[in-house]
Amino acid sequence: MAPQQRSFTCGHWFLLALVTLCIYMLFLALFSSLLYRNKITVDSYYHSSLGETQPRNYTLSFLSSDMLFKPRYKLVKKQCRKYISDDTSPFSPTLVSSLPPSLLRGDSNISVIDLSLGLVNVVLVKTIKTGGSTVGGILRQIANYRGMGGVSTSEWLPETEPFVYANHHTIDYFLEEAPPVSLSNLYISWVRHPVDRCMSFHYFVRSKGMALRGELGPACLRRVGHVPTIPLSQTAYMTAKTAHCHNHMHSFMSPKVLRDRLDRSHASSASSSSTSTTVYNASAVLDYYTFVGVQDRFLESVLILQKKLSLSLPEILFLSSKKAGESGCLVAHPPFAEEREDIRRYVRSEEWRRRNSYDYALYEEAVRRLDLEITNYGAARFAEELNLFKMLMREVVEKCGQHAYREGKLDCFWSDHGCGHKCIACQYFSTMGPSNF
C-alpha cells in the first residue's frame, strides 16, 4: 500500500508564516542595532534609596548600543578611554561620596516642571555677552540626555518637539514670528550687570578688529567673524546710543506688548504737565520666564535651574564657552577698577544710569528673585550644595578643560555650545555608574 502524501493544512501555513515573521523581525532588529550603533536610550534608571519613584529616559548619543548587553561600568570605561585613564578615578571618591541625593537628582521643593514628561520646549532668550553660549550648552546637554530635538542645530524645528532652542533672538520672535508649535514654550534667559556686559562686548568687538588686522591669526577671524564692526573708541562706544550699551537686555527680553505700554506711558507723561516719571515694571517682564539667571552668580543660577527643572547632576556639569584671554582669540580685558578714569567716571554718571535704567531694573529684579529662590529652597542647605558643586566643577575643569572650545574641535553640540560634553559624561558615569543617574 503506497504511503499517504501529507498536504499542508491552514495550521501549517500559519506556523510557517509565523516563523518567517519572527526571522524577519530578528533580522530587522539586528540591522537597526548596527544602523544606530552610536545611539542608546537608557531607560528606567532609579534608586529607591535616593527616593526616585518614577523612571527617567535619557539619551547618551555617544555610547554604544552594546551597553544594553554588557556590564555598564566596564563598557563606559572602555568607550571613554580617550578622556580618562584606567588607573585613576575621574572624580575624588571622597567628594563623590559626600554628594547628597538632592544634588544628584535635583529633588527640590521649588521644582516647577519635570522635563521628562515631554510637555514643553525649552527656549533660551539669548542676550549678548551674558554667558548665553555657556547656558545654551547646558540646555543642549539637558536635551541630549532627554532625547529632545534641537541639540545640534541653530534652527527652529517644530517637527522635533519637544526641542531645545538656544540662539540669539528676541522674545518677540518666539511670541509672534516663529513657526507655530504644538507644545508650550518654557522660556529661560540670563542677565548681567549693565557695565560688565557693555565692557565685555566692547572687548569682544576689539577682538574682531585685531583679527582683521592679522594680529590673532586666521582661525581667530573665523571665531569672531560674525561680530559687528563698530569703529568707535572705547569712550565713544559707551557714550553712543548703540543697541549694545543702551538697554540691550530690555530690547531682547521685554515682549512688545510691554514695550508698547511703556512707550505710551512715556508719551503720555511728555504731553502732560505732570512731572511724574514712568516706572519700569521689570517684574512683569521676568514673569514671562520660568527662570532668569545672573551671570556674575553663574553657579548659583545653574544650581537653582537644576532645582526648578528637576535635573540630575550630570545634566548641569559644563565647561565655559568663552573665557577672555584663554582661547587666544578673545582679548582679555582688565577688571573694571583698572579701566581708564574717564570710563569709570562715565558709568557712575546719571546719564549712563538713565540710558540703561531698564537693564538695571531687570538685573536687580533677577538678583532679587535668585535670592528669594535660595531662601525658599533653604539658604543653609543651598550653601552646602553650592560648595560641593563648586568643588565638582573644579574637577570638571581639571579633567576636561583641554576639551573646551578650540578652532577645529568637534567635541561640542553646536558651535561653541556644550564643548567637552563627552569628556564630562565619561568622567561622571565612570565614577558614579548609570544607576546613579
Tab-separated table of C-alpha atoms in Angstrom:
chain	number	residue	atom	x	y	z
A	1	MET	CA	0.000	0.000	0.000
A	2	ALA	CA	1.525	3.324	-1.062
A	3	PRO	CA	2.170	5.808	1.767
A	4	GLN	CA	-0.269	8.706	2.005
A	5	GLN	CA	1.062	12.095	0.889
A	6	ARG	CA	0.704	14.740	3.633
A	7	SER	CA	-0.715	18.058	2.491
A	8	PHE	CA	-0.215	21.448	4.142
A	9	THR	CA	-3.155	22.497	6.243
A	10	CYS	CA	-4.101	26.029	7.239
A	11	GLY	CA	-2.349	25.436	10.542
A	12	HIS	CA	0.890	24.553	8.790
A	13	TRP	CA	0.739	27.637	6.626
A	14	PHE	CA	0.064	29.798	9.702
A	15	LEU	CA	3.025	28.284	11.539
A	16	LEU	CA	5.297	28.843	8.522
A	17	ALA	CA	4.176	32.464	8.250
A	18	LEU	CA	4.803	32.986	11.977
A	19	VAL	CA	8.326	31.543	11.770
A	20	THR	CA	9.049	33.697	8.692
A	21	LEU	CA	7.800	36.808	10.503
A	22	CYS	CA	9.968	36.044	13.535
A	23	ILE	CA	13.049	35.647	11.333
A	24	TYR	CA	12.228	38.931	9.588
A	25	MET	CA	11.801	40.791	12.914
A	26	LEU	CA	15.079	39.362	14.207
A	27	PHE	CA	16.873	40.481	11.032
A	28	LEU	CA	15.288	43.953	11.328
A	29	ALA	CA	16.355	44.230	14.962
A	30	LEU	CA	19.950	43.278	14.133
A	31	PHE	CA	20.018	45.724	11.223
A	32	SER	CA	18.647	48.537	13.418
A	33	SER	CA	21.248	47.769	16.068
A	34	LEU	CA	24.010	48.189	13.503
A	35	LEU	CA	22.432	51.283	11.974
A	36	TYR	CA	22.003	53.067	15.300
A	37	ARG	CA	25.094	51.654	16.903
A	38	ASN	CA	26.132	55.002	18.290
A	39	LYS	CA	22.819	55.876	19.920
A	40	ILE	CA	21.338	54.435	23.078
A	41	THR	CA	18.390	55.340	25.221
A	42	VAL	CA	18.938	54.469	28.841
A	43	ASP	CA	15.536	53.738	30.344
A	44	SER	CA	14.144	53.438	33.821
A	45	TYR	CA	17.194	54.009	35.966
A	46	TYR	CA	16.202	54.758	39.510
A	47	HIS	CA	17.380	54.161	43.047
A	48	SER	CA	14.751	53.701	45.717
A	49	SER	CA	17.384	54.651	48.282
A	50	LEU	CA	17.508	58.104	46.680
A	51	GLY	CA	13.743	58.480	46.755
A	52	GLU	CA	13.314	58.117	42.979
A	53	THR	CA	9.823	56.782	42.262
A	54	GLN	CA	9.442	57.350	38.514
A	55	PRO	CA	11.665	56.068	35.693
A	56	ARG	CA	13.502	58.640	33.615
A	57	ASN	CA	14.519	58.428	29.965
A	58	TYR	CA	17.846	59.806	28.782
A	59	THR	CA	19.868	59.624	25.590
A	60	LEU	CA	23.639	59.128	25.596
A	61	SER	CA	24.351	59.616	21.912
A	62	PHE	CA	27.987	58.562	22.005
A	63	LEU	CA	27.695	55.273	23.932
A	64	SER	CA	27.338	52.014	22.004
A	65	SER	CA	24.069	50.101	21.940
A	66	ASP	CA	26.095	47.156	23.281
A	67	MET	CA	25.691	48.899	26.633
A	68	LEU	CA	22.358	47.095	26.915
A	69	PHE	CA	24.052	43.716	26.949
A	70	LYS	CA	27.380	44.253	28.757
A	71	PRO	CA	28.459	45.343	32.248
A	72	ARG	CA	27.811	49.062	32.244
A	73	TYR	CA	30.794	50.270	34.267
A	74	LYS	CA	33.375	48.344	32.215
A	75	LEU	CA	31.787	49.413	28.953
A	76	VAL	CA	31.777	53.088	29.887
A	77	LYS	CA	35.449	52.833	30.840
A	78	LYS	CA	36.178	51.139	27.503
A	79	GLN	CA	34.258	53.723	25.462
A	80	CYS	CA	35.780	56.649	27.333
A	81	ARG	CA	39.490	55.846	27.220
A	82	LYS	CA	40.035	58.963	25.163
A	83	TYR	CA	39.001	61.029	28.148
A	84	ILE	CA	40.133	59.088	31.227
A	85	SER	CA	42.935	56.720	32.198
A	86	ASP	CA	42.286	53.235	33.537
A	87	ASP	CA	44.223	53.613	36.747
A	88	THR	CA	42.772	56.859	38.051
A	89	SER	CA	39.380	57.784	39.409
A	90	PRO	CA	37.937	60.696	37.406
A	91	PHE	CA	36.428	62.474	40.399
A	92	SER	CA	37.544	62.419	44.004
A	93	PRO	CA	35.925	59.414	45.740
A	94	THR	CA	35.666	61.444	48.928
A	95	LEU	CA	33.836	64.238	47.107
A	96	VAL	CA	31.549	61.841	45.250
A	97	SER	CA	30.562	60.016	48.421
A	98	SER	CA	29.606	63.305	50.066
A	99	LEU	CA	27.131	64.363	47.360
A	100	PRO	CA	23.583	64.457	48.802
A	101	PRO	CA	20.623	62.938	46.898
A	102	SER	CA	19.158	66.414	46.338
A	103	LEU	CA	22.294	67.406	44.385
A	104	LEU	CA	22.462	64.114	42.489
A	105	ARG	CA	18.813	64.194	41.488
A	106	GLY	CA	17.749	67.811	41.680
A	107	ASP	CA	14.974	66.911	44.124
A	108	SER	CA	13.506	70.175	45.305
A	109	ASN	CA	10.629	71.963	46.965
A	110	ILE	CA	10.891	74.730	44.317
A	111	SER	CA	10.526	72.498	41.239
A	112	VAL	CA	8.100	73.845	38.636
A	113	ILE	CA	8.131	71.116	35.962
A	114	ASP	CA	9.553	67.675	35.201
A	115	LEU	CA	11.058	67.806	31.709
A	116	SER	CA	10.951	64.010	31.406
A	117	LEU	CA	7.203	64.324	30.793
A	118	GLY	CA	7.984	65.848	27.375
A	119	LEU	CA	5.339	68.549	27.670
A	120	VAL	CA	7.384	71.667	26.831
A	121	ASN	CA	10.018	73.065	24.513
A	122	VAL	CA	12.951	74.747	26.270
A	123	VAL	CA	13.740	78.133	24.711
A	124	LEU	CA	16.679	80.362	25.631
A	125	VAL	CA	16.172	84.071	25.009
A	126	LYS	CA	19.893	84.570	24.433
A	127	THR	CA	21.052	88.108	25.060
A	128	ILE	CA	24.552	89.224	24.062
A	129	LYS	CA	27.524	88.813	26.433
A	130	THR	CA	25.606	87.454	29.404
A	131	GLY	CA	27.051	83.927	29.369
A	132	GLY	CA	24.421	82.792	26.864
A	133	SER	CA	26.632	80.373	24.918
A	134	THR	CA	27.540	78.505	28.098
A	135	VAL	CA	23.879	78.427	29.129
A	136	GLY	CA	22.998	77.242	25.623
A	137	GLY	CA	25.478	74.402	26.035
A	138	ILE	CA	23.867	73.368	29.322
A	139	LEU	CA	20.381	73.403	27.774
A	140	ARG	CA	21.566	71.398	24.762
A	141	GLN	CA	23.135	68.909	27.140
A	142	ILE	CA	19.841	68.570	29.017
A	143	ALA	CA	18.063	67.983	25.707
A	144	ASN	CA	20.685	65.439	24.661
A	145	TYR	CA	20.194	63.376	27.821
A	146	ARG	CA	16.419	63.524	27.472
A	147	GLY	CA	16.123	62.711	23.782
A	148	MET	CA	14.770	66.142	22.819
A	149	GLY	CA	15.268	67.756	19.406
A	150	GLY	CA	17.434	70.761	18.533
A	151	VAL	CA	20.598	69.542	20.277
A	152	SER	CA	22.970	70.156	17.357
A	153	THR	CA	21.261	72.836	15.304
A	154	SER	CA	20.514	76.542	15.362
A	155	GLU	CA	17.203	76.036	13.557
A	156	TRP	CA	13.697	76.353	14.967
A	157	LEU	CA	12.285	72.878	14.219
A	158	PRO	CA	8.686	72.313	15.404
A	159	GLU	CA	8.719	68.821	13.878
A	160	THR	CA	11.273	67.710	16.508
A	161	GLU	CA	9.150	68.604	19.553
A	162	PRO	CA	9.885	68.614	22.356
A	163	PHE	CA	13.038	70.524	21.407
A	164	VAL	CA	15.564	72.995	22.753
A	165	TYR	CA	16.355	76.304	21.053
A	166	ALA	CA	19.400	78.306	22.123
A	167	ASN	CA	20.345	81.030	19.674
A	168	HIS	CA	20.194	84.831	19.539
A	169	HIS	CA	16.594	86.013	19.136
A	170	THR	CA	14.354	88.429	20.991
A	171	ILE	CA	11.375	87.054	22.856
A	172	ASP	CA	9.149	88.757	20.255
A	173	TYR	CA	10.420	86.300	17.655
A	174	PHE	CA	9.154	83.363	19.694
A	175	LEU	CA	5.874	85.025	20.667
A	176	GLU	CA	4.948	86.474	17.269
A	177	GLU	CA	7.141	85.311	14.365
A	178	ALA	CA	8.461	81.778	14.890
A	179	PRO	CA	6.623	78.909	13.164
A	180	PRO	CA	3.863	77.603	15.454
A	181	VAL	CA	4.459	74.697	17.808
A	182	SER	CA	2.024	72.326	19.473
A	183	LEU	CA	3.714	72.288	22.894
A	184	SER	CA	4.163	75.186	25.290
A	185	ASN	CA	7.490	77.035	25.336
A	186	LEU	CA	9.416	77.274	28.597
A	187	TYR	CA	11.468	80.491	28.452
A	188	ILE	CA	14.846	80.905	30.119
A	189	SER	CA	17.200	83.865	29.939
A	190	TRP	CA	20.297	85.291	31.619
A	191	VAL	CA	21.239	88.820	32.690
A	192	ARG	CA	24.446	90.597	33.616
A	193	HIS	CA	25.354	93.855	35.311
A	194	PRO	CA	24.964	96.527	32.583
A	195	VAL	CA	28.507	97.886	32.985
A	196	ASP	CA	30.158	94.456	32.821
A	197	ARG	CA	28.002	93.409	29.865
A	198	CYS	CA	28.787	96.537	27.855
A	199	MET	CA	32.534	96.333	28.567
A	200	SER	CA	32.577	92.641	27.656
A	201	PHE	CA	31.001	93.369	24.284
A	202	HIS	CA	33.434	96.207	23.652
A	203	TYR	CA	36.425	93.904	24.106
A	204	PHE	CA	34.710	91.233	22.020
A	205	VAL	CA	34.441	93.787	19.190
A	206	ARG	CA	38.100	94.682	19.676
A	207	SER	CA	38.945	91.008	19.196
A	208	LYS	CA	37.446	91.157	15.704
A	209	GLY	CA	39.396	94.306	14.884
A	210	MET	CA	42.656	92.629	15.928
A	211	ALA	CA	41.739	89.513	13.933
A	212	LEU	CA	41.043	91.625	10.829
A	213	ARG	CA	44.479	93.193	11.192
A	214	GLY	CA	46.041	89.734	11.346
A	215	GLU	CA	47.148	90.084	14.955
A	216	LEU	CA	45.269	86.982	16.131
A	217	GLY	CA	45.566	84.621	13.153
A	218	PRO	CA	43.065	83.298	10.558
A	219	ALA	CA	41.488	80.806	12.972
A	220	CYS	CA	40.510	83.664	15.263
A	221	LEU	CA	38.920	85.575	12.383
A	222	ARG	CA	36.594	82.615	11.883
A	223	ARG	CA	35.933	82.579	15.609
A	224	VAL	CA	34.839	86.225	15.886
A	225	GLY	CA	33.981	86.939	12.242
A	226	HIS	CA	30.267	87.271	12.969
A	227	VAL	CA	30.842	90.134	15.424
A	228	PRO	CA	29.724	93.528	14.063
A	229	THR	CA	32.470	96.055	13.371
A	230	ILE	CA	31.997	99.223	15.437
A	231	PRO	CA	34.690	101.755	14.514
A	232	LEU	CA	34.489	103.729	17.737
A	233	SER	CA	36.880	104.418	20.566
A	234	GLN	CA	36.030	102.911	23.925
A	235	THR	CA	34.637	106.197	25.235
A	236	ALA	CA	32.645	106.924	22.069
A	237	TYR	CA	31.333	103.363	22.031
A	238	MET	CA	29.975	103.566	25.557
A	239	THR	CA	28.526	107.048	25.248
A	240	ALA	CA	26.877	106.442	21.862
A	241	LYS	CA	23.271	105.275	21.881
A	242	THR	CA	24.159	101.899	20.431
A	243	ALA	CA	21.927	98.887	20.918
A	244	HIS	CA	24.716	97.095	22.737
A	245	CYS	CA	25.180	99.620	25.523
A	246	HIS	CA	21.710	101.117	25.696
A	247	ASN	CA	19.126	98.914	27.464
A	248	HIS	CA	20.193	95.909	25.405
A	249	MET	CA	18.750	93.249	27.722
A	250	HIS	CA	15.431	95.107	27.795
A	251	SER	CA	15.285	95.117	23.975
A	252	PHE	CA	15.780	91.325	23.884
A	253	MET	CA	13.795	90.207	26.920
A	254	SER	CA	10.799	92.557	27.105
A	255	PRO	CA	7.810	91.497	24.971
A	256	LYS	CA	6.493	94.063	22.508
A	257	VAL	CA	3.207	94.380	24.383
A	258	LEU	CA	5.074	95.625	27.470
A	259	ARG	CA	7.419	97.876	25.467
A	260	ASP	CA	4.438	99.468	23.691
A	261	ARG	CA	2.730	100.063	27.014
A	262	LEU	CA	5.923	101.701	28.286
A	263	ASP	CA	6.178	103.903	25.183
A	264	ARG	CA	2.553	105.038	25.588
A	265	SER	CA	3.227	105.880	29.208
A	266	HIS	CA	6.279	107.927	28.204
A	267	ALA	CA	4.288	109.741	25.521
A	268	SER	CA	1.501	110.492	27.960
A	269	SER	CA	3.940	111.878	30.531
A	270	ALA	CA	5.668	114.020	27.908
A	271	SER	CA	2.406	115.526	26.636
A	272	SER	CA	1.072	116.355	30.084
A	273	SER	CA	2.297	118.884	32.579
A	274	SER	CA	2.816	116.127	35.137
A	275	THR	CA	6.318	115.683	36.486
A	276	SER	CA	5.739	112.037	37.426
A	277	THR	CA	8.169	109.526	35.951
A	278	THR	CA	7.284	106.273	34.260
A	279	VAL	CA	8.023	103.228	36.396
A	280	TYR	CA	9.534	100.286	34.547
A	281	ASN	CA	7.895	97.022	35.605
A	282	ALA	CA	10.806	94.561	35.489
A	283	SER	CA	8.763	92.012	37.413
A	284	ALA	CA	6.167	91.870	34.618
A	285	VAL	CA	8.964	91.160	32.120
A	286	LEU	CA	10.531	88.372	34.185
A	287	ASP	CA	7.104	86.797	34.714
A	288	TYR	CA	7.323	85.623	31.083
A	289	TYR	CA	10.264	83.396	32.063
A	290	THR	CA	10.485	80.188	34.051
A	291	PHE	CA	13.927	81.262	35.190
A	292	VAL	CA	16.352	84.140	34.610
A	293	GLY	CA	19.919	83.500	35.755
A	294	VAL	CA	22.545	86.049	36.775
A	295	GLN	CA	25.911	85.890	35.007
A	296	ASP	CA	28.037	87.090	37.919
A	297	ARG	CA	26.393	84.434	40.114
A	298	PHE	CA	26.599	81.751	37.479
A	299	LEU	CA	26.983	78.592	39.559
A	300	GLU	CA	24.266	79.687	41.964
A	301	SER	CA	21.976	80.286	38.985
A	302	VAL	CA	22.752	76.902	37.409
A	303	LEU	CA	22.080	75.140	40.706
A	304	ILE	CA	18.707	76.873	41.106
A	305	LEU	CA	17.907	75.981	37.478
A	306	GLN	CA	18.576	72.351	38.404
A	307	LYS	CA	16.101	72.558	41.274
A	308	LYS	CA	13.389	74.293	39.260
A	309	LEU	CA	13.555	71.796	36.385
A	310	SER	CA	14.285	68.673	38.494
A	311	LEU	CA	17.550	67.973	36.660
A	312	SER	CA	20.092	65.354	37.629
A	313	LEU	CA	23.702	66.294	38.309
A	314	PRO	CA	25.401	65.307	35.009
A	315	GLU	CA	22.966	67.494	33.089
A	316	ILE	CA	24.361	70.657	34.670
A	317	LEU	CA	28.118	69.957	34.581
A	318	PHE	CA	29.752	72.167	31.942
A	319	LEU	CA	32.764	73.986	30.573
A	320	SER	CA	32.603	77.705	29.846
A	321	SER	CA	32.137	78.509	26.148
A	322	LYS	CA	34.122	81.732	26.165
A	323	LYS	CA	36.770	82.822	28.593
A	324	ALA	CA	38.542	86.024	27.606
A	325	GLY	CA	42.291	85.617	27.177
A	326	GLU	CA	42.359	81.820	27.336
A	327	SER	CA	41.439	80.801	23.778
A	328	GLY	CA	43.945	83.193	22.216
A	329	CYS	CA	41.135	84.723	20.148
A	330	LEU	CA	39.325	86.812	22.748
A	331	VAL	CA	41.017	89.922	24.072
A	332	ALA	CA	41.450	89.757	27.833
A	333	HIS	CA	40.021	92.819	29.490
A	334	PRO	CA	41.087	94.263	32.828
A	335	PRO	CA	38.872	94.425	35.922
A	336	PHE	CA	36.657	97.479	35.933
A	337	ALA	CA	38.718	99.033	38.735
A	338	GLU	CA	41.679	99.106	36.330
A	339	GLU	CA	39.820	100.751	33.455
A	340	ARG	CA	40.604	104.334	32.476
A	341	GLU	CA	39.369	107.001	34.829
A	342	ASP	CA	37.104	108.645	32.204
A	343	ILE	CA	35.328	105.291	31.634
A	344	ARG	CA	34.864	104.704	35.347
A	345	ARG	CA	33.593	108.256	35.791
A	346	TYR	CA	31.086	107.916	32.947
A	347	VAL	CA	29.461	104.703	34.217
A	348	ARG	CA	28.937	106.410	37.571
A	349	SER	CA	27.130	109.298	35.898
A	350	GLU	CA	23.390	109.925	35.814
A	351	GLU	CA	23.470	109.847	32.013
A	352	TRP	CA	24.768	106.259	31.941
A	353	ARG	CA	22.262	105.132	34.538
A	354	ARG	CA	19.398	106.817	32.671
A	355	ARG	CA	20.355	105.244	29.335
A	356	ASN	CA	20.418	101.801	30.939
A	357	SER	CA	17.704	102.200	33.545
A	358	TYR	CA	15.607	99.312	32.202
A	359	ASP	CA	18.590	96.965	32.134
A	360	TYR	CA	19.433	97.893	35.714
A	361	ALA	CA	15.842	97.169	36.718
A	362	LEU	CA	15.929	93.754	35.017
A	363	TYR	CA	19.264	92.897	36.591
A	364	GLU	CA	18.204	93.942	40.081
A	365	GLU	CA	14.898	92.060	39.805
A	366	ALA	CA	16.695	88.905	38.623
A	367	VAL	CA	19.084	89.136	41.583
A	368	ARG	CA	16.147	89.623	43.959
A	369	ARG	CA	14.365	86.577	42.557
A	370	LEU	CA	17.516	84.456	42.716
A	371	ASP	CA	17.947	85.367	46.371
A	372	LEU	CA	14.301	84.524	47.009
A	373	GLU	CA	14.628	81.100	45.326
A	374	ILE	CA	17.644	80.331	47.509
A	375	THR	CA	15.741	81.374	50.616
A	376	ASN	CA	12.733	79.255	49.655
A	377	TYR	CA	14.949	76.251	48.990
A	378	GLY	CA	16.788	76.722	52.287
A	379	ALA	CA	19.817	79.014	52.479
A	380	ALA	CA	21.969	76.713	54.643
A	381	ARG	CA	21.143	73.630	52.561
A	382	PHE	CA	21.801	75.542	49.342
A	383	ALA	CA	25.151	76.850	50.598
A	384	GLU	CA	26.277	73.312	51.392
A	385	GLU	CA	25.281	72.022	47.951
A	386	LEU	CA	26.819	75.049	46.224
A	387	ASN	CA	30.150	74.384	47.935
A	388	LEU	CA	30.100	70.754	46.742
A	389	PHE	CA	29.049	71.842	43.251
A	390	LYS	CA	31.956	74.296	43.066
A	391	MET	CA	34.381	71.562	44.110
A	392	LEU	CA	32.991	69.214	41.477
A	393	MET	CA	33.149	71.942	38.798
A	394	ARG	CA	36.835	72.490	39.618
A	395	GLU	CA	37.401	68.796	38.917
A	396	VAL	CA	35.434	69.089	35.655
A	397	VAL	CA	37.741	71.894	34.513
A	398	GLU	CA	40.826	69.990	35.658
A	399	LYS	CA	39.847	66.727	33.935
A	400	CYS	CA	38.096	68.075	30.827
A	401	GLY	CA	39.370	71.630	30.371
A	402	GLN	CA	41.512	70.578	27.413
A	403	HIS	CA	38.296	69.686	25.573
A	404	ALA	CA	36.886	73.221	25.787
A	405	TYR	CA	36.246	75.076	22.527
A	406	ARG	CA	39.193	75.260	20.153
A	407	GLU	CA	39.095	76.002	16.436
A	408	GLY	CA	38.520	72.760	14.544
A	409	LYS	CA	37.425	70.783	17.610
A	410	LEU	CA	34.208	68.827	17.131
A	411	ASP	CA	33.537	67.851	20.736
A	412	CYS	CA	30.684	70.354	21.008
A	413	PHE	CA	26.942	70.135	20.461
A	414	TRP	CA	26.837	73.155	18.152
A	415	SER	CA	29.357	75.953	17.558
A	416	ASP	CA	30.916	76.580	20.995
A	417	HIS	CA	27.894	75.243	22.905
A	418	GLY	CA	28.463	72.306	25.238
A	419	CYS	CA	32.099	71.665	24.343
A	420	GLY	CA	33.693	68.834	26.293
A	421	HIS	CA	30.321	67.183	26.962
A	422	LYS	CA	31.607	63.708	26.089
A	423	CYS	CA	34.520	64.007	28.477
A	424	ILE	CA	32.246	65.253	31.264
A	425	ALA	CA	29.765	62.401	30.773
A	426	CYS	CA	32.556	59.820	30.734
A	427	GLN	CA	34.077	61.236	33.902
A	428	TYR	CA	30.738	61.200	35.667
A	429	PHE	CA	29.491	57.775	34.615
A	430	SER	CA	32.846	56.093	35.104
A	431	THR	CA	32.803	57.295	38.702
A	432	MET	CA	29.135	57.112	39.560
A	433	GLY	CA	27.747	54.466	37.183
A	434	PRO	CA	24.492	54.946	35.222
A	435	SER	CA	22.431	53.670	38.158
A	436	ASN	CA	23.122	56.951	39.955
A	437	PHE	CA	21.702	58.982	37.085
